[in-house]
Short mmCIF file of C-alpha atoms in Angstrom, two decimals:
data_model
loop_
_atom_site.label_atom_id
_atom_site.label_comp_id
_atom_site.label_asym_id
_atom_site.label_seq_id
_atom_site.Cartn_x
_atom_site.Cartn_y
_atom_site.Cartn_z
CA MET A 1 -11.25 5.89 4.35
CA ALA A 2 -14.50 4.29 5.40
CA GLY A 3 -17.88 4.92 3.92
CA THR A 4 -18.50 2.39 1.15
CA ASP A 5 -22.03 1.10 0.83
CA ARG A 6 -21.33 -2.61 0.98
CA LYS A 7 -24.70 -3.50 -0.49
CA ARG A 8 -23.79 -1.79 -3.73
CA ALA A 9 -22.97 -4.29 -6.41
CA VAL A 10 -19.29 -4.71 -7.18
CA ASN A 11 -18.71 -4.78 -10.92
CA VAL A 12 -15.31 -5.75 -12.18
CA THR A 13 -15.39 -6.07 -15.93
CA THR A 14 -11.75 -5.54 -16.85
CA PRO A 15 -9.33 -8.50 -16.88
CA THR A 16 -7.48 -8.74 -13.56
CA PRO A 17 -4.35 -10.56 -12.38
CA THR A 18 -4.57 -13.54 -10.00
CA ILE A 19 -3.23 -13.44 -6.43
CA ILE A 20 -1.75 -16.73 -5.17
CA LEU A 21 -0.98 -17.19 -1.47
CA VAL A 22 1.40 -20.11 -0.87
CA ASP A 23 1.24 -21.74 2.60
CA PRO A 24 -0.72 -18.90 4.23
CA GLN A 25 -1.21 -19.46 7.97
CA LEU A 26 -3.74 -17.06 9.50
CA GLY A 27 -7.31 -16.78 8.26
CA GLU A 28 -7.21 -13.10 9.29
CA ASN A 29 -4.43 -12.41 6.81
CA ILE A 30 -6.20 -14.28 4.02
CA GLY A 31 -9.35 -12.24 4.74
CA MET A 32 -7.48 -8.93 4.90
CA SER A 33 -5.75 -9.84 1.65
CA ALA A 34 -9.15 -10.48 0.04
CA ARG A 35 -10.38 -7.09 1.29
CA ALA A 36 -7.25 -5.33 -0.01
CA MET A 37 -7.66 -7.08 -3.38
CA LEU A 38 -11.27 -5.97 -3.80
CA ASN A 39 -10.32 -2.43 -2.70
CA CYS A 40 -8.20 -2.49 -5.85
CA GLY A 41 -10.70 -4.29 -8.10
CA LEU A 42 -8.99 -7.71 -7.97
CA VAL A 43 -11.22 -10.79 -7.60
CA ASN A 44 -9.16 -13.93 -8.33
CA LEU A 45 -7.59 -15.48 -5.21
CA ARG A 46 -5.91 -18.91 -5.13
CA LEU A 47 -4.59 -20.63 -2.02
CA VAL A 48 -1.87 -23.29 -1.92
CA ARG A 49 -2.09 -25.44 1.25
CA PRO A 50 -3.74 -22.94 3.66
CA ARG A 51 -2.54 -24.17 7.09
CA ASP A 52 -5.85 -23.94 8.93
CA GLY A 53 -8.01 -25.30 6.11
CA TRP A 54 -10.71 -23.73 3.97
CA PRO A 55 -13.34 -22.26 4.26
CA SER A 56 -12.28 -20.09 7.19
CA LEU A 57 -14.65 -18.07 9.38
CA LYS A 58 -11.74 -15.86 10.45
CA ALA A 59 -10.98 -15.09 6.82
CA THR A 60 -14.60 -14.25 6.04
CA ARG A 61 -14.79 -11.90 9.04
CA ALA A 62 -11.51 -10.15 8.22
CA ALA A 63 -12.61 -9.72 4.60
CA SER A 64 -15.22 -7.19 5.84
CA GLY A 65 -17.62 -7.82 3.01
CA ALA A 66 -15.26 -8.87 0.23
CA ASP A 67 -17.42 -11.99 -0.19
CA ARG A 68 -17.02 -11.92 -3.91
CA VAL A 69 -13.33 -12.76 -3.45
CA ILE A 70 -13.72 -15.19 -0.53
CA ASP A 71 -16.55 -17.17 -2.16
CA ASN A 72 -14.52 -17.75 -5.32
CA VAL A 73 -11.25 -18.84 -3.73
CA THR A 74 -9.73 -21.91 -5.42
CA LEU A 75 -7.46 -24.37 -3.59
CA PHE A 76 -4.33 -26.14 -4.84
CA ASP A 77 -1.92 -28.71 -3.45
CA THR A 78 1.13 -27.35 -5.22
CA THR A 79 2.32 -24.00 -6.55
CA ALA A 80 2.91 -25.58 -9.96
CA GLU A 81 -0.77 -26.54 -10.20
CA ALA A 82 -1.87 -23.12 -9.03
CA ILE A 83 -0.02 -21.40 -11.88
CA ALA A 84 -0.60 -24.02 -14.61
CA ASP A 85 -2.98 -21.92 -16.71
CA LEU A 86 -1.08 -18.63 -16.37
CA THR A 87 1.42 -17.21 -18.83
CA THR A 88 3.42 -14.88 -16.59
CA VAL A 89 4.16 -15.33 -12.89
CA TYR A 90 5.64 -12.78 -10.49
CA ALA A 91 7.00 -13.57 -7.02
CA ALA A 92 6.54 -10.93 -4.31
CA THR A 93 9.68 -11.40 -2.27
CA ALA A 94 13.03 -9.91 -1.38
CA ARG A 95 15.66 -10.39 -4.07
CA PRO A 96 17.04 -13.93 -3.66
CA ARG A 97 20.81 -14.13 -3.34
CA ASP A 98 21.48 -17.02 -5.68
CA MET A 99 19.04 -16.59 -8.56
CA ILE A 100 19.40 -14.36 -11.58
CA LYS A 101 15.92 -12.99 -12.14
CA GLN A 102 14.63 -9.60 -13.12
CA VAL A 103 13.52 -7.52 -10.11
CA MET A 104 10.77 -4.89 -10.52
CA THR A 105 9.17 -2.36 -8.19
CA PRO A 106 5.37 -2.67 -7.82
CA PRO A 107 4.63 0.16 -10.33
CA ALA A 108 7.04 -1.32 -12.90
CA ALA A 109 5.51 -4.76 -12.43
CA ALA A 110 2.04 -3.24 -12.76
CA ALA A 111 2.95 -1.71 -16.11
CA ASP A 112 4.47 -5.04 -17.19
CA ILE A 113 1.28 -6.91 -16.20
CA ARG A 114 -0.89 -4.45 -18.16
CA THR A 115 1.32 -4.91 -21.23
CA ARG A 116 1.28 -8.72 -21.10
CA GLY A 117 -2.46 -8.85 -20.36
CA SER A 118 -3.63 -9.02 -16.74
CA ALA A 119 -5.79 -12.12 -17.21
CA GLY A 120 -2.76 -14.34 -17.84
CA CYS A 121 -0.68 -12.96 -14.96
CA GLY A 122 -0.40 -14.23 -11.38
CA ILE A 123 1.51 -12.99 -8.34
CA LEU A 124 2.88 -15.41 -5.73
CA PHE A 125 3.07 -14.43 -2.03
CA GLY A 126 4.70 -16.61 0.63
CA GLY A 127 3.37 -17.53 4.06
CA GLU A 128 3.69 -15.35 7.14
CA SER A 129 6.69 -16.97 8.78
CA MET A 130 8.98 -18.08 5.98
CA GLY A 131 7.94 -16.22 2.84
CA LEU A 132 8.33 -17.93 -0.53
CA LYS A 133 10.64 -20.93 -0.81
CA ASN A 134 13.35 -20.87 -3.46
CA ASP A 135 11.54 -23.57 -5.45
CA ASP A 136 8.45 -21.33 -5.65
CA ILE A 137 10.52 -18.32 -6.65
CA ALA A 138 12.15 -20.45 -9.35
CA LEU A 139 8.70 -20.91 -10.93
CA ALA A 140 8.30 -17.15 -11.38
CA ASP A 141 9.43 -15.06 -14.32
CA THR A 142 10.07 -11.91 -12.31
CA ILE A 143 10.57 -10.80 -8.71
CA ILE A 144 8.48 -7.91 -7.36
CA GLN A 145 10.25 -6.11 -4.53
CA ALA A 146 8.81 -2.96 -3.00
CA PRO A 147 11.31 -0.36 -1.79
CA LEU A 148 11.14 -0.60 2.01
CA HIS A 149 13.16 0.64 4.97
CA PRO A 150 16.20 -1.69 4.90
CA GLY A 151 16.28 -1.98 8.70
CA PHE A 152 12.66 -3.20 8.92
CA SER A 153 11.48 -4.59 5.63
CA SER A 154 9.22 -7.46 6.74
CA LEU A 155 5.73 -6.56 5.48
CA ASN A 156 2.59 -8.21 6.80
CA LEU A 157 1.19 -10.58 4.14
CA SER A 158 -1.99 -8.57 3.52
CA GLN A 159 0.02 -5.34 3.37
CA ALA A 160 2.22 -6.85 0.66
CA VAL A 161 -0.92 -7.87 -1.25
CA LEU A 162 -2.28 -4.32 -0.92
CA LEU A 163 0.90 -2.59 -2.13
CA ILE A 164 1.07 -4.65 -5.30
CA SER A 165 -2.70 -4.73 -5.94
CA HIS A 166 -2.85 -0.96 -5.54
CA ALA A 167 0.08 -0.42 -7.90
CA TRP A 168 -1.88 -2.45 -10.47
CA TYR A 169 -5.11 -0.53 -9.81
CA SER A 170 -3.30 2.82 -10.11
CA SER A 171 -1.56 1.89 -13.36
CA GLU A 172 -2.73 2.61 -16.88
CA ASP A 173 -5.36 0.47 -18.53
CA GLU A 174 -4.51 -2.55 -20.63
CA THR A 175 -2.76 -2.25 -23.94
CA PRO A 176 -5.46 -3.39 -26.40
CA PRO A 177 -4.88 -7.05 -27.39
CA GLU A 178 -4.37 -6.17 -31.07
CA ASP A 179 -1.24 -4.18 -30.12
CA LEU A 180 0.52 -7.22 -28.65
CA PRO A 181 3.61 -8.15 -30.67
CA MET A 182 2.69 -11.85 -31.11
CA ARG A 183 0.34 -12.60 -33.98
CA ASP A 184 0.64 -16.28 -34.90
CA THR A 185 1.43 -17.63 -31.45
CA ARG A 186 0.95 -16.77 -27.77
CA PRO A 187 3.03 -16.88 -24.58
CA ALA A 188 3.44 -20.46 -23.29
CA THR A 189 1.30 -21.34 -20.29
CA LYS A 190 3.09 -22.47 -17.16
CA GLU A 191 1.73 -25.97 -17.71
CA GLU A 192 3.35 -26.15 -21.14
CA LEU A 193 6.57 -24.76 -19.72
CA LEU A 194 6.63 -27.18 -16.77
CA GLY A 195 5.96 -30.08 -19.14
CA PHE A 196 9.00 -29.02 -21.14
CA PHE A 197 11.09 -28.66 -17.97
CA GLU A 198 10.25 -32.22 -16.97
CA GLN A 199 11.22 -33.56 -20.36
CA PHE A 200 14.42 -31.49 -20.39
CA GLU A 201 15.43 -32.49 -16.88
CA ALA A 202 14.70 -36.16 -17.52
CA ALA A 203 17.04 -35.85 -20.49
CA LEU A 204 19.70 -34.31 -18.24
CA ASP A 205 19.42 -37.28 -15.89
CA GLU A 206 19.41 -39.80 -18.71
CA THR A 207 22.45 -38.38 -20.43
CA GLY A 208 24.44 -38.17 -17.21
CA PHE A 209 24.74 -34.36 -17.37
CA ILE A 210 24.13 -34.15 -13.62
CA ARG A 211 26.92 -36.17 -12.05
CA LEU A 212 26.41 -35.38 -8.35
CA GLU A 213 22.85 -35.97 -7.13
CA GLU A 214 23.22 -33.29 -4.42
CA MET A 215 23.90 -30.69 -7.13
CA ARG A 216 20.68 -31.54 -8.96
CA PRO A 217 18.28 -29.07 -7.22
CA ILE A 218 20.56 -26.06 -7.76
CA MET A 219 21.38 -27.08 -11.32
CA VAL A 220 17.71 -27.56 -12.19
CA ARG A 221 16.77 -24.23 -10.60
CA ASN A 222 19.48 -22.35 -12.49
CA LEU A 223 18.46 -23.90 -15.79
CA ARG A 224 14.77 -23.14 -15.17
CA THR A 225 15.74 -19.55 -14.44
CA ILE A 226 17.31 -19.30 -17.87
CA TRP A 227 14.19 -20.68 -19.59
CA HIS A 228 11.99 -18.28 -17.62
CA ARG A 229 14.03 -15.31 -18.69
CA ALA A 230 13.62 -16.40 -22.30
CA GLN A 231 9.83 -15.82 -22.07
CA LEU A 232 9.07 -18.67 -24.41
CA THR A 233 6.05 -18.80 -26.67
CA GLU A 234 3.92 -21.89 -27.08
CA GLN A 235 5.50 -22.44 -30.50
CA GLU A 236 9.02 -22.18 -29.08
CA VAL A 237 8.24 -24.68 -26.33
CA ARG A 238 7.10 -27.17 -28.96
CA THR A 239 10.27 -26.54 -30.97
CA LEU A 240 12.47 -27.07 -27.90
CA ARG A 241 10.64 -30.25 -26.97
CA GLY A 242 11.43 -31.52 -30.45
CA VAL A 243 15.10 -30.60 -30.02
CA VAL A 244 15.38 -32.46 -26.71
CA SER A 245 13.60 -35.51 -28.16
CA SER A 246 15.90 -35.59 -31.14
CA PHE A 247 19.03 -35.23 -28.94
CA THR A 248 18.04 -38.08 -26.67
CA ARG A 249 16.96 -40.30 -29.57
CA LEU A 250 20.38 -39.88 -31.11
CA ARG A 251 22.19 -40.74 -27.87
CA ARG A 252 20.31 -43.90 -27.02
CA PRO A 253 21.63 -46.21 -29.74
CA LYS A 254 25.19 -45.23 -28.80
CA GLU A 255 24.80 -46.34 -25.20
CA MET B 1 8.52 -10.20 1.90
CA ALA B 2 9.87 -11.63 5.14
CA GLY B 3 13.49 -11.89 6.09
CA THR B 4 14.45 -8.75 8.00
CA ASP B 5 16.78 -9.27 10.92
CA ARG B 6 14.73 -7.59 13.61
CA LYS B 7 17.71 -7.19 15.90
CA ARG B 8 19.40 -4.92 13.42
CA ALA B 9 19.29 -1.31 14.55
CA VAL B 10 16.76 0.85 12.75
CA ASN B 11 18.29 4.17 11.80
CA VAL B 12 16.03 6.89 10.53
CA THR B 13 17.94 10.10 10.14
CA THR B 14 15.85 11.98 7.59
CA PRO B 15 12.93 14.15 8.76
CA THR B 16 9.67 12.18 8.62
CA PRO B 17 5.99 13.13 8.71
CA THR B 18 3.80 12.31 11.73
CA ILE B 19 0.93 9.82 11.62
CA ILE B 20 -2.09 10.71 13.81
CA LEU B 21 -4.80 8.11 14.48
CA VAL B 22 -8.02 9.73 15.75
CA ASP B 23 -10.32 7.48 17.86
CA PRO B 24 -8.63 4.21 16.84
CA GLN B 25 -10.43 1.16 18.25
CA LEU B 26 -8.43 -2.04 17.88
CA GLY B 27 -4.93 -2.45 19.31
CA GLU B 28 -4.20 -4.82 16.41
CA ASN B 29 -4.78 -2.05 13.89
CA ILE B 30 -2.61 0.41 15.84
CA GLY B 31 0.17 -2.20 15.95
CA MET B 32 -0.16 -3.05 12.26
CA SER B 33 -0.10 0.68 11.48
CA ALA B 34 3.14 1.04 13.49
CA ARG B 35 4.65 -1.88 11.59
CA ALA B 36 3.59 -0.39 8.23
CA MET B 37 5.04 2.97 9.25
CA LEU B 38 8.44 1.53 10.15
CA ASN B 39 8.42 -0.54 6.93
CA CYS B 40 8.44 2.89 5.27
CA GLY B 41 10.88 4.60 7.64
CA LEU B 42 8.24 6.56 9.61
CA VAL B 43 8.63 6.73 13.40
CA ASN B 44 6.29 9.40 14.79
CA LEU B 45 2.88 8.06 15.84
CA ARG B 46 0.29 10.06 17.80
CA LEU B 47 -3.00 8.69 19.12
CA VAL B 48 -6.11 10.73 19.91
CA ARG B 49 -8.40 8.92 22.41
CA PRO B 50 -7.50 5.25 21.66
CA ARG B 51 -10.66 3.39 22.68
CA ASP B 52 -9.02 0.53 24.59
CA GLY B 53 -6.39 2.65 26.33
CA TRP B 54 -2.62 2.75 26.04
CA PRO B 55 -0.21 0.96 26.28
CA SER B 56 -1.75 -1.99 24.47
CA LEU B 57 -0.34 -5.52 24.45
CA LYS B 58 -2.33 -6.28 21.28
CA ALA B 59 -0.72 -3.31 19.56
CA THR B 60 2.77 -4.37 20.62
CA ARG B 61 2.19 -7.91 19.33
CA ALA B 62 0.75 -6.75 16.00
CA ALA B 63 3.66 -4.34 15.54
CA SER B 64 5.93 -7.41 15.06
CA GLY B 65 9.05 -5.68 16.33
CA ALA B 66 8.31 -2.04 15.43
CA ASP B 67 9.04 -1.19 19.08
CA ARG B 68 10.71 2.03 18.09
CA VAL B 69 7.34 3.36 16.94
CA ILE B 70 5.21 1.80 19.72
CA ASP B 71 7.51 2.95 22.53
CA ASN B 72 7.41 6.56 21.36
CA VAL B 73 3.66 6.91 20.82
CA THR B 74 2.26 10.15 22.26
CA LEU B 75 -1.34 10.51 23.45
CA PHE B 76 -3.74 13.45 23.03
CA ASP B 77 -7.27 14.27 24.17
CA THR B 78 -8.17 16.29 21.08
CA THR B 79 -7.14 16.42 17.44
CA ALA B 80 -6.37 20.14 17.82
CA GLU B 81 -3.77 19.38 20.51
CA ALA B 82 -2.31 16.54 18.45
CA ILE B 83 -1.57 18.87 15.51
CA ALA B 84 -0.66 22.02 17.50
CA ASP B 85 3.08 22.00 16.59
CA LEU B 86 2.62 21.03 12.93
CA THR B 87 2.51 23.40 9.96
CA THR B 88 0.66 21.28 7.40
CA VAL B 89 -2.02 18.70 8.09
CA TYR B 90 -3.50 16.17 5.65
CA ALA B 91 -6.66 14.13 6.24
CA ALA B 92 -6.76 10.60 4.81
CA THR B 93 -10.43 10.28 3.93
CA ALA B 94 -12.91 10.14 1.13
CA ARG B 95 -13.69 13.53 -0.37
CA PRO B 96 -16.24 15.21 1.91
CA ARG B 97 -19.38 16.41 0.16
CA ASP B 98 -19.71 19.83 1.74
CA MET B 99 -16.17 21.12 2.13
CA ILE B 100 -14.04 22.80 -0.50
CA LYS B 101 -10.59 21.42 0.12
CA GLN B 102 -7.85 20.32 -2.20
CA VAL B 103 -7.81 16.55 -2.77
CA MET B 104 -4.54 14.77 -3.59
CA THR B 105 -3.60 11.18 -4.42
CA PRO B 106 -1.00 9.60 -2.09
CA PRO B 107 1.91 10.20 -4.53
CA ALA B 108 0.89 13.85 -5.06
CA ALA B 109 0.56 14.36 -1.30
CA ALA B 110 3.96 12.70 -0.79
CA ALA B 111 5.58 15.18 -3.17
CA ASP B 112 3.76 18.03 -1.42
CA ILE B 113 5.01 16.83 2.00
CA ARG B 114 8.59 16.62 0.72
CA THR B 115 8.37 20.17 -0.63
CA ARG B 116 6.94 21.64 2.57
CA GLY B 117 9.35 19.69 4.78
CA SER B 118 8.30 16.34 6.21
CA ALA B 119 9.06 17.23 9.84
CA GLY B 120 6.25 19.83 9.97
CA CYS B 121 3.65 17.62 8.29
CA GLY B 122 1.08 15.29 9.85
CA ILE B 123 -1.54 12.97 8.39
CA LEU B 124 -4.87 12.31 10.17
CA PHE B 125 -6.59 8.92 9.96
CA GLY B 126 -10.05 8.23 11.40
CA GLY B 127 -11.15 5.27 13.52
CA GLU B 128 -12.23 1.92 12.12
CA SER B 129 -15.99 2.35 12.20
CA MET B 130 -16.69 5.99 11.40
CA GLY B 131 -13.56 7.42 9.81
CA LEU B 132 -12.71 11.09 10.38
CA LYS B 133 -15.42 13.43 11.59
CA ASN B 134 -16.08 16.61 9.64
CA ASP B 135 -14.62 18.72 12.45
CA ASP B 136 -11.33 16.81 12.19
CA ILE B 137 -11.30 17.13 8.41
CA ALA B 138 -11.90 20.87 8.82
CA LEU B 139 -8.58 21.09 10.71
CA ALA B 140 -6.69 19.74 7.71
CA ASP B 141 -5.22 21.71 4.82
CA THR B 142 -5.61 18.95 2.26
CA ILE B 143 -7.47 15.66 1.75
CA ILE B 144 -5.55 12.56 0.71
CA GLN B 145 -7.72 10.12 -1.19
CA ALA B 146 -6.28 6.98 -2.74
CA PRO B 147 -7.89 5.81 -5.98
CA LEU B 148 -9.84 2.70 -4.98
CA HIS B 149 -12.49 0.47 -6.53
CA PRO B 150 -15.65 2.60 -6.21
CA GLY B 151 -17.82 -0.39 -5.30
CA PHE B 152 -15.62 -1.40 -2.35
CA SER B 153 -13.48 1.50 -1.17
CA SER B 154 -13.39 0.95 2.60
CA LEU B 155 -9.72 0.34 3.44
CA ASN B 156 -8.60 -1.22 6.71
CA LEU B 157 -6.99 1.47 8.92
CA SER B 158 -3.49 -0.03 8.81
CA GLN B 159 -3.80 -0.53 5.05
CA ALA B 160 -4.58 3.17 4.63
CA VAL B 161 -1.54 4.02 6.76
CA LEU B 162 0.62 1.75 4.60
CA LEU B 163 -0.56 3.19 1.28
CA ILE B 164 0.25 6.75 2.28
CA SER B 165 3.45 5.94 4.20
CA HIS B 166 4.73 3.96 1.24
CA ALA B 167 3.92 6.77 -1.19
CA TRP B 168 6.04 9.04 1.03
CA TYR B 169 8.88 6.50 1.27
CA SER B 170 8.88 5.99 -2.51
CA SER B 171 8.90 9.72 -3.29
CA GLU B 172 11.90 11.90 -3.94
CA ASP B 173 14.03 13.19 -1.09
CA GLU B 174 13.35 16.52 0.60
CA THR B 175 13.91 19.78 -1.18
CA PRO B 176 16.85 21.29 0.74
CA PRO B 177 15.54 23.88 3.26
CA GLU B 178 17.44 26.75 1.56
CA ASP B 179 15.30 26.29 -1.54
CA LEU B 180 12.05 27.01 0.31
CA PRO B 181 10.43 30.22 -0.90
CA MET B 182 9.98 31.79 2.57
CA ARG B 183 13.02 33.59 3.92
CA ASP B 184 11.93 35.98 6.66
CA THR B 185 9.01 34.00 7.99
CA ARG B 186 7.76 30.42 8.21
CA PRO B 187 4.44 28.57 7.80
CA ALA B 188 2.13 29.15 10.78
CA THR B 189 1.87 26.26 13.22
CA LYS B 190 -1.58 24.80 13.76
CA GLU B 191 -1.52 26.21 17.31
CA GLU B 192 -1.02 29.73 15.97
CA LEU B 193 -3.73 29.17 13.39
CA LEU B 194 -6.23 27.76 15.88
CA GLY B 195 -5.52 30.70 18.22
CA PHE B 196 -6.41 33.04 15.38
CA PHE B 197 -9.55 31.03 14.55
CA GLU B 198 -10.75 31.39 18.13
CA GLN B 199 -10.20 35.13 18.12
CA PHE B 200 -11.84 35.46 14.72
CA GLU B 201 -14.86 33.33 15.62
CA ALA B 202 -15.32 35.15 18.95
CA ALA B 203 -15.43 38.34 16.91
CA LEU B 204 -18.09 36.81 14.65
CA ASP B 205 -20.21 36.00 17.71
CA GLU B 206 -19.63 39.38 19.28
CA THR B 207 -20.52 41.33 16.19
CA GLY B 208 -23.67 39.30 15.55
CA PHE B 209 -22.41 37.98 12.20
CA ILE B 210 -23.86 34.57 13.03
CA ARG B 211 -27.58 35.11 13.50
CA LEU B 212 -28.85 31.54 13.80
CA GLU B 213 -27.00 29.46 16.43
CA GLU B 214 -27.71 26.24 14.52
CA MET B 215 -25.85 27.64 11.51
CA ARG B 216 -22.72 28.32 13.57
CA PRO B 217 -20.91 24.94 13.11
CA ILE B 218 -21.24 24.96 9.31
CA MET B 219 -20.37 28.66 9.06
CA VAL B 220 -17.27 28.23 11.24
CA ARG B 221 -16.16 25.19 9.27
CA ASN B 222 -16.56 26.95 5.93
CA LEU B 223 -14.59 29.96 7.14
CA ARG B 224 -11.82 27.78 8.56
CA THR B 225 -11.63 26.00 5.21
CA ILE B 226 -10.93 29.34 3.54
CA TRP B 227 -8.16 30.18 6.01
CA HIS B 228 -6.62 26.74 5.55
CA ARG B 229 -6.51 27.12 1.80
CA ALA B 230 -4.70 30.41 2.23
CA GLN B 231 -1.71 28.56 3.78
CA LEU B 232 -0.93 31.42 6.12
CA THR B 233 2.54 32.22 7.41
CA GLU B 234 3.24 33.06 11.04
CA GLN B 235 3.66 36.72 10.00
CA GLU B 236 0.30 36.73 8.21
CA VAL B 237 -1.47 35.21 11.20
CA ARG B 238 -0.12 38.02 13.39
CA THR B 239 -1.24 40.57 10.82
CA LEU B 240 -4.74 39.08 10.65
CA ARG B 241 -5.02 39.01 14.44
CA GLY B 242 -4.22 42.68 14.41
CA VAL B 243 -6.91 43.28 11.79
CA VAL B 244 -9.59 41.47 13.79
CA SER B 245 -8.58 43.31 16.99
CA SER B 246 -8.76 46.62 15.28
CA PHE B 247 -12.16 45.85 13.72
CA THR B 248 -13.71 44.80 17.00
CA ARG B 249 -12.17 47.76 18.88
CA LEU B 250 -13.81 50.12 16.38
CA ARG B 251 -17.21 48.48 16.71
CA ARG B 252 -17.45 48.41 20.47
CA PRO B 253 -17.86 52.17 21.11
CA LYS B 254 -20.70 52.27 18.56
CA GLU B 255 -22.76 49.61 20.33
#
């Protein structure tokens, strides 16, 4: 499938989802991911803690001309920062055993992204050796799991990026914005949601809801999973923040 | 998408199509293609003239445990030999300008392969730098072309293998053999078809049909394209061989 004239200008005018690689190790895989993205018209690549630093000559070489993607890579120290401005986050991973999250195939996720508006959507991919950590998966609204041979289901990172990018590219165009069901509000950004989580979890600590410190991570993850599934709007996040404030204000005088 | 236990036995019991890499250059890409194949339950890999020889340590490393595919690779000197025992051949390539052949997307080709019976089907992929040559494409019944961003449509070899293998893996199971429309015959193998082509083209030479030697390659390719589209059965090939024999027998006494 060779034969593209690489000098031809690449025009991508439609809104596209963001690809986020968390703890990627090899520059070659970052570059091949960038190439696969541009093959499918995707241009927004974010890296969280690339092991071998950035920029990477190996990545540029492996990108085979996808300079438009490589040159616009943005770097982040944490996954939370990398998704702060997004409204919907997907995690490309095998179904985790202990988290209740919706699981979609790549085509179903692609349709979902088109409906929600590609520009606000991001897809998390884990590093080569360990994949996504549970704490990263907990930040996502939905799991994307491609059907793969159960005896040998470990995909190369750039291959995973291609499968999901291509499902998006092959899917139907965006639902026009005026057809979206929300009129007076909008989906909460991840930054708004994480701000609410912090307030909520501080309240849990303050009120003694979490009695055993070693249970805290699992408890917090399970509660965040519930909020994610609720797909809160910006208005609803503000309402919930008010509820938590009012609960904790009431408790304090009693203590 | 990590997490497979590589020691777990890989069982592939369903019939699967064959992947044929023509003039592949880098061992890494052969290995990553093998890995992508096994991710999708494919196990039959054939190589035509691998540039750096075989076996290849780089291929084994890049296969990341897909030993079942790597250990059973078969080698061929020509594409014609590599497809001799197959009944239907697809070429993964951009649409050629000067050949009239059916073009399918990967999902459409996957459905077609399932209907014809995966075990008799093979898919040709060209090498990294040049892709498939026209003479290889002429050997195929159908082109498979994935929809890709027109400004940047050059896929990495192993990425092309993944896209098509995954379309096959995601498609519906085989039509049971008893539902196939042919009862007293079967699709011609490529060896039978190529044998007929040789007889037919020798007859063209003998009878002076081809007047300008420099026109011969294009003429032969166009005629082969017609025969391919006809999807001949073994019975029909024998019939046509008889027709050509009888034509040329008639002519000879006149000359």
